[in-house]
XYZ file of C-alpha atoms in Angstrom:
315
model
C -9.243 11.092 -2.511
C -7.392 8.880 -0.120
C -9.186 7.560 2.897
C -10.546 4.264 4.021
C -12.999 2.847 6.472
C -14.403 -0.435 7.651
C -17.527 -1.687 9.382
C -17.049 -4.944 11.228
C -19.319 -7.191 13.164
C -22.711 -6.252 11.719
C -24.907 -9.136 12.860
C -27.583 -10.378 10.483
C -30.469 -12.541 11.733
C -30.419 -14.641 8.595
C -28.346 -17.397 7.034
C -26.045 -14.771 5.542
C -24.076 -13.314 8.449
C -22.330 -10.071 7.543
C -19.322 -9.225 9.647
C -17.158 -6.603 7.945
C -17.695 -3.498 5.865
C -14.900 -1.684 4.049
C -15.267 1.684 2.363
C -12.818 3.629 0.194
C -12.762 7.406 0.110
C -10.695 7.435 -2.716
C 20.613 -11.487 -8.496
C 23.072 -10.119 -6.203
C 25.872 -12.572 -5.246
C 27.190 -13.116 -1.755
C 29.859 -10.627 -0.741
C 32.339 -10.101 2.050
C 31.330 -7.711 4.836
C 31.606 -4.083 3.747
C 34.289 -2.119 5.586
C 34.914 1.565 6.182
C 38.072 1.380 4.102
C 36.263 0.154 1.004
C 35.682 2.493 -1.918
C 32.439 4.432 -1.230
C 29.534 3.214 -3.355
C 27.432 5.627 -5.359
C 23.923 5.638 -3.927
C 21.020 7.330 -5.704
C 18.221 8.357 -3.411
C 15.009 10.391 -3.446
C 15.530 12.975 -0.704
C 13.412 15.813 0.675
C 14.801 18.531 2.917
C 11.534 20.162 3.907
C 7.834 19.372 3.787
C 5.634 20.356 0.875
C 4.387 19.260 -2.524
C 6.243 16.006 -3.336
C 6.721 17.107 -6.955
C 8.581 20.200 -5.723
C 10.504 19.043 -2.658
C 11.675 15.530 -3.637
C 15.024 15.410 -5.440
C 17.152 12.605 -6.840
C 20.556 12.903 -5.182
C 23.803 10.989 -4.913
C 24.662 9.865 -1.403
C 27.671 8.115 0.105
C 27.078 4.651 1.503
C 27.816 4.365 5.214
C 30.271 1.810 6.530
C 28.801 -1.452 7.799
C 29.090 -1.786 11.576
C 28.898 -4.969 13.588
C 25.083 -5.084 13.740
C 24.464 -3.503 10.322
C 23.261 -4.898 7.015
C 24.183 -3.578 3.566
C 21.076 -3.846 1.381
C 20.635 -3.364 -2.358
C 17.069 -2.141 -2.816
C 15.121 -3.896 -5.571
C 11.739 -2.165 -5.631
C 9.736 0.226 -3.451
C 6.139 1.418 -3.891
C 4.698 4.903 -3.441
C 1.915 4.744 -0.864
C -0.512 7.462 0.275
C 1.304 7.517 3.612
C 4.568 8.314 1.785
C 2.934 11.322 0.125
C 1.414 12.586 3.373
C 4.725 12.105 5.188
C 6.475 14.291 2.615
C 3.682 16.860 2.930
C 4.229 16.886 6.685
C 0.725 15.845 7.726
C 1.217 12.213 8.702
C 1.235 10.713 12.196
C 4.907 9.729 11.890
C 7.513 12.155 10.504
C 11.233 11.417 10.095
C 13.979 13.891 10.866
C 14.840 16.013 7.827
C 16.500 15.715 5.429
C 15.068 12.264 4.818
C 14.961 9.591 2.134
C 11.377 8.866 1.108
C 9.671 5.497 1.200
C 8.230 3.347 3.978
C 7.933 0.052 2.123
C 9.918 -2.046 -0.312
C 12.121 -5.087 -0.750
C 15.873 -5.375 -0.984
C 18.601 -8.002 -1.176
C 21.335 -8.355 1.422
C 24.807 -7.645 0.038
C 26.896 -7.905 3.199
C 26.452 -8.097 6.970
C 28.380 -7.020 10.031
C 30.113 -9.477 12.303
C 27.335 -9.474 14.917
C 24.479 -10.111 12.483
C 22.884 -13.546 12.831
C 19.368 -13.213 11.388
C 20.173 -12.527 7.727
C 22.945 -13.376 5.278
C 24.063 -12.154 1.851
C 21.521 -13.035 -0.798
C 18.491 -12.894 1.524
C 15.523 -10.696 0.697
C 14.474 -8.229 3.394
C 11.665 -5.736 3.998
C 11.352 -2.886 6.547
C 10.247 -3.761 10.061
C 8.900 -0.239 10.653
C 7.842 2.870 8.766
C 10.270 5.690 7.994
C 13.183 3.490 6.921
C 13.756 5.323 3.629
C 13.351 2.760 0.853
C 13.521 5.075 -2.166
C 17.234 4.532 -2.731
C 19.378 2.117 -4.682
C 21.200 0.768 -1.632
C 21.664 1.546 2.029
C 23.064 0.321 5.336
C 20.404 -0.515 7.927
C 20.523 -2.022 11.404
C 19.576 -5.691 11.544
C 16.611 -4.942 13.831
C 15.143 -2.626 11.170
C 14.723 -5.514 8.715
C 12.669 -8.681 8.353
C 13.807 -11.560 6.169
C 11.337 -12.989 3.654
C 11.523 -15.811 1.087
C 13.452 -14.748 -2.006
C 11.171 -16.713 -4.320
C 8.186 -14.414 -3.799
C 7.037 -12.365 -6.813
C 8.866 -9.022 -6.725
C 5.720 -6.875 -6.649
C 4.198 -8.976 -3.876
C 7.371 -8.672 -1.809
C 7.636 -4.914 -2.379
C 4.030 -4.303 -1.269
C 3.903 -6.818 1.582
C 4.471 -4.790 4.738
C 1.645 -2.209 4.632
C -1.644 -3.007 2.903
C -1.792 -6.801 3.432
C -0.803 -6.354 7.092
C -3.549 -3.761 7.595
C -6.104 -5.983 5.865
C -5.190 -9.057 7.916
C -5.231 -7.256 11.251
C -8.629 -5.693 10.554
C -10.062 -9.085 9.718
C -8.623 -10.635 12.874
C -8.658 -7.962 15.583
C -12.087 -6.319 15.729
C -14.582 -9.169 15.381
C -14.340 -12.913 15.873
C -15.053 -13.898 12.294
C -15.830 -17.528 11.532
C -15.674 -19.456 8.234
C -18.826 -18.739 6.290
C -19.241 -15.229 7.701
C -19.628 -12.404 5.224
C -17.205 -9.514 4.758
C -19.048 -6.430 3.540
C -16.636 -4.734 1.177
C -16.812 -1.722 -1.109
C -13.111 -0.813 -1.081
C -12.147 -3.240 -3.829
C -10.088 -0.695 -5.804
C -7.762 0.150 -2.921
C -4.663 -1.817 -2.014
C -6.107 -2.694 1.373
C -9.459 -3.564 -0.197
C -7.880 -5.941 -2.706
C -5.941 -7.607 0.101
C -9.073 -7.935 2.263
C -10.957 -9.740 -0.502
C -8.146 -12.259 -1.022
C -7.335 -12.841 2.654
C -11.032 -13.179 3.483
C -11.371 -15.873 0.826
C -8.336 -17.691 2.243
C -9.977 -17.617 5.687
C -13.226 -19.052 4.339
C -15.096 -15.745 4.515
C -17.398 -14.386 1.846
C -17.383 -10.826 0.506
C -20.228 -8.603 -0.715
C -20.222 -4.962 -1.758
C -23.250 -3.404 -0.041
C -24.668 -3.492 3.467
C -28.065 -2.195 4.595
C -29.881 -2.304 7.941
C -27.446 -4.645 9.684
C -27.718 -4.430 13.500
C -24.472 -4.100 15.399
C -21.088 -3.561 13.853
C -17.846 -1.626 14.195
C -16.902 1.080 11.714
C -13.111 1.103 11.458
C -11.371 3.945 9.650
C -7.964 2.730 8.490
C -6.692 5.387 6.118
C -8.210 8.830 6.350
C -5.721 10.298 3.857
C -8.455 12.536 2.438
C -8.495 14.264 5.825
C -12.290 14.400 5.736
C -14.589 13.736 8.720
C -16.192 10.336 9.149
C -19.949 10.580 8.579
C -22.067 8.333 10.782
C -25.838 8.283 11.156
C -27.038 9.102 14.677
C -29.896 6.635 14.259
C -27.387 3.903 13.343
C -25.362 4.707 16.466
C -28.447 4.580 18.698
C -30.741 2.001 17.174
C -28.252 -0.279 15.354
C -25.471 -0.188 17.982
C -22.883 1.049 15.480
C -19.399 1.455 16.988
C -16.634 3.665 15.566
C -12.940 2.674 15.716
C -9.694 3.592 14.026
C -6.758 1.440 12.929
C -3.165 2.471 12.233
C -0.604 -0.220 11.512
C 2.248 1.797 13.018
C 0.367 1.982 16.323
C -0.327 -1.746 16.164
C 3.423 -2.321 15.839
C 4.063 -0.126 18.885
C 1.551 -2.163 20.881
C 2.983 -5.522 19.807
C 6.413 -7.094 19.818
C 8.709 -7.356 16.772
C 8.231 -11.128 16.994
C 4.471 -10.712 16.561
C 4.954 -8.568 13.467
C 7.382 -11.135 12.052
C 4.753 -13.812 12.693
C 2.244 -11.731 10.727
C 4.705 -11.433 7.831
C 5.305 -15.198 7.850
C 1.544 -15.798 7.683
C 1.148 -13.456 4.719
C 4.163 -14.954 2.924
C 2.465 -18.313 3.244
C -0.667 -16.940 1.574
C 1.449 -15.507 -1.251
C 3.348 -18.777 -1.736
C 0.054 -20.689 -1.974
C -1.320 -18.250 -4.556
C -3.981 -16.930 -2.171
C -2.617 -13.378 -2.026
C -1.278 -11.426 -4.996
C 0.009 -7.892 -5.382
C -2.399 -5.085 -6.293
C -2.383 -3.631 -9.780
C 1.064 -2.039 -10.148
C 3.039 0.091 -12.590
C 6.812 -0.270 -12.380
C 8.721 2.983 -12.899
C 12.534 3.375 -12.981
C 13.886 5.457 -10.108
C 15.095 8.207 -12.421
C 11.505 8.704 -13.626
C 10.289 9.377 -10.089
C 8.522 12.610 -11.052
C 6.164 10.676 -13.314
C 5.505 8.161 -10.547
C 4.843 10.872 -7.949
C 2.448 12.701 -10.255
C 0.516 9.494 -10.921
C 0.373 8.676 -7.208
C -1.411 11.898 -6.250
C -4.077 11.612 -8.929
C -7.580 10.762 -7.636
C -9.196 7.433 -8.448
C -5.973 5.810 -9.700
C -6.012 2.134 -8.725
C -2.544 1.218 -10.063
C 0.186 1.461 -7.414
C 3.417 3.055 -8.584
C 6.507 0.949 -7.808
C 9.977 2.433 -8.136
C 12.516 -0.042 -9.516
C 16.155 0.465 -8.625
C 17.959 -1.348 -11.438
């Protein structure tokens, strides 16, 4: 099952201070700007026209590439993962739903092919990732607005770049936003098989925090649910709420983005890229699957207790 939670800020009256608990419920060359008069490119995309079982409603279709306007960017997608949120979005039970028909995929990395005349933040050859969910990354190429993209270093490992904008961002924000963790504090972690859990372990180490897998009888703390894809209720002990001052919170990255400026999200991405470049943050276990084999990737993604993330490759 998909679903995640976290307990932060449990104060221990010993040398080992425990602060956080996590639980798991389950080369393109530079080109001239593209113009409307150019020969339309053949775009392959995974599209769904109505909500339902991803294996039944997602289809591989040929689309026509839109013309590049003044503030647009033509992007050749390189790789895009299948996340639990992608599955729930297709099923129609996620907190953010695009207008149908829609191209699937909220995360991924692409390379800029051409830019419009008003674009100043990216150039052909740059690598870019989505700035927000719902962009539609399960396609071989597309034209996006410049504001919908964030530039990242092109020397990052492909899998790390493709999986950068969701799980590592969630992990970092949970470590930073709910408790004032200090070097030497302990992160209580039992979500090590999830993408967020793997990112928490690595980011915590980079911040000088320690991780353990079990917590018992820790006074104080904040239980943060950050996934909930299993759609099951959060179970909390009444005695822990009363006598241990347990607090319950929820975290959703999309809401965090709404509450913060694009510049703040870009700053977060820069921080995480630095961790990747220094070898302190690596991609989760991944299986690369060609786009045309999407059915196999979708089937694997909905299986319970599968720790390998499916990544669609566009070449």
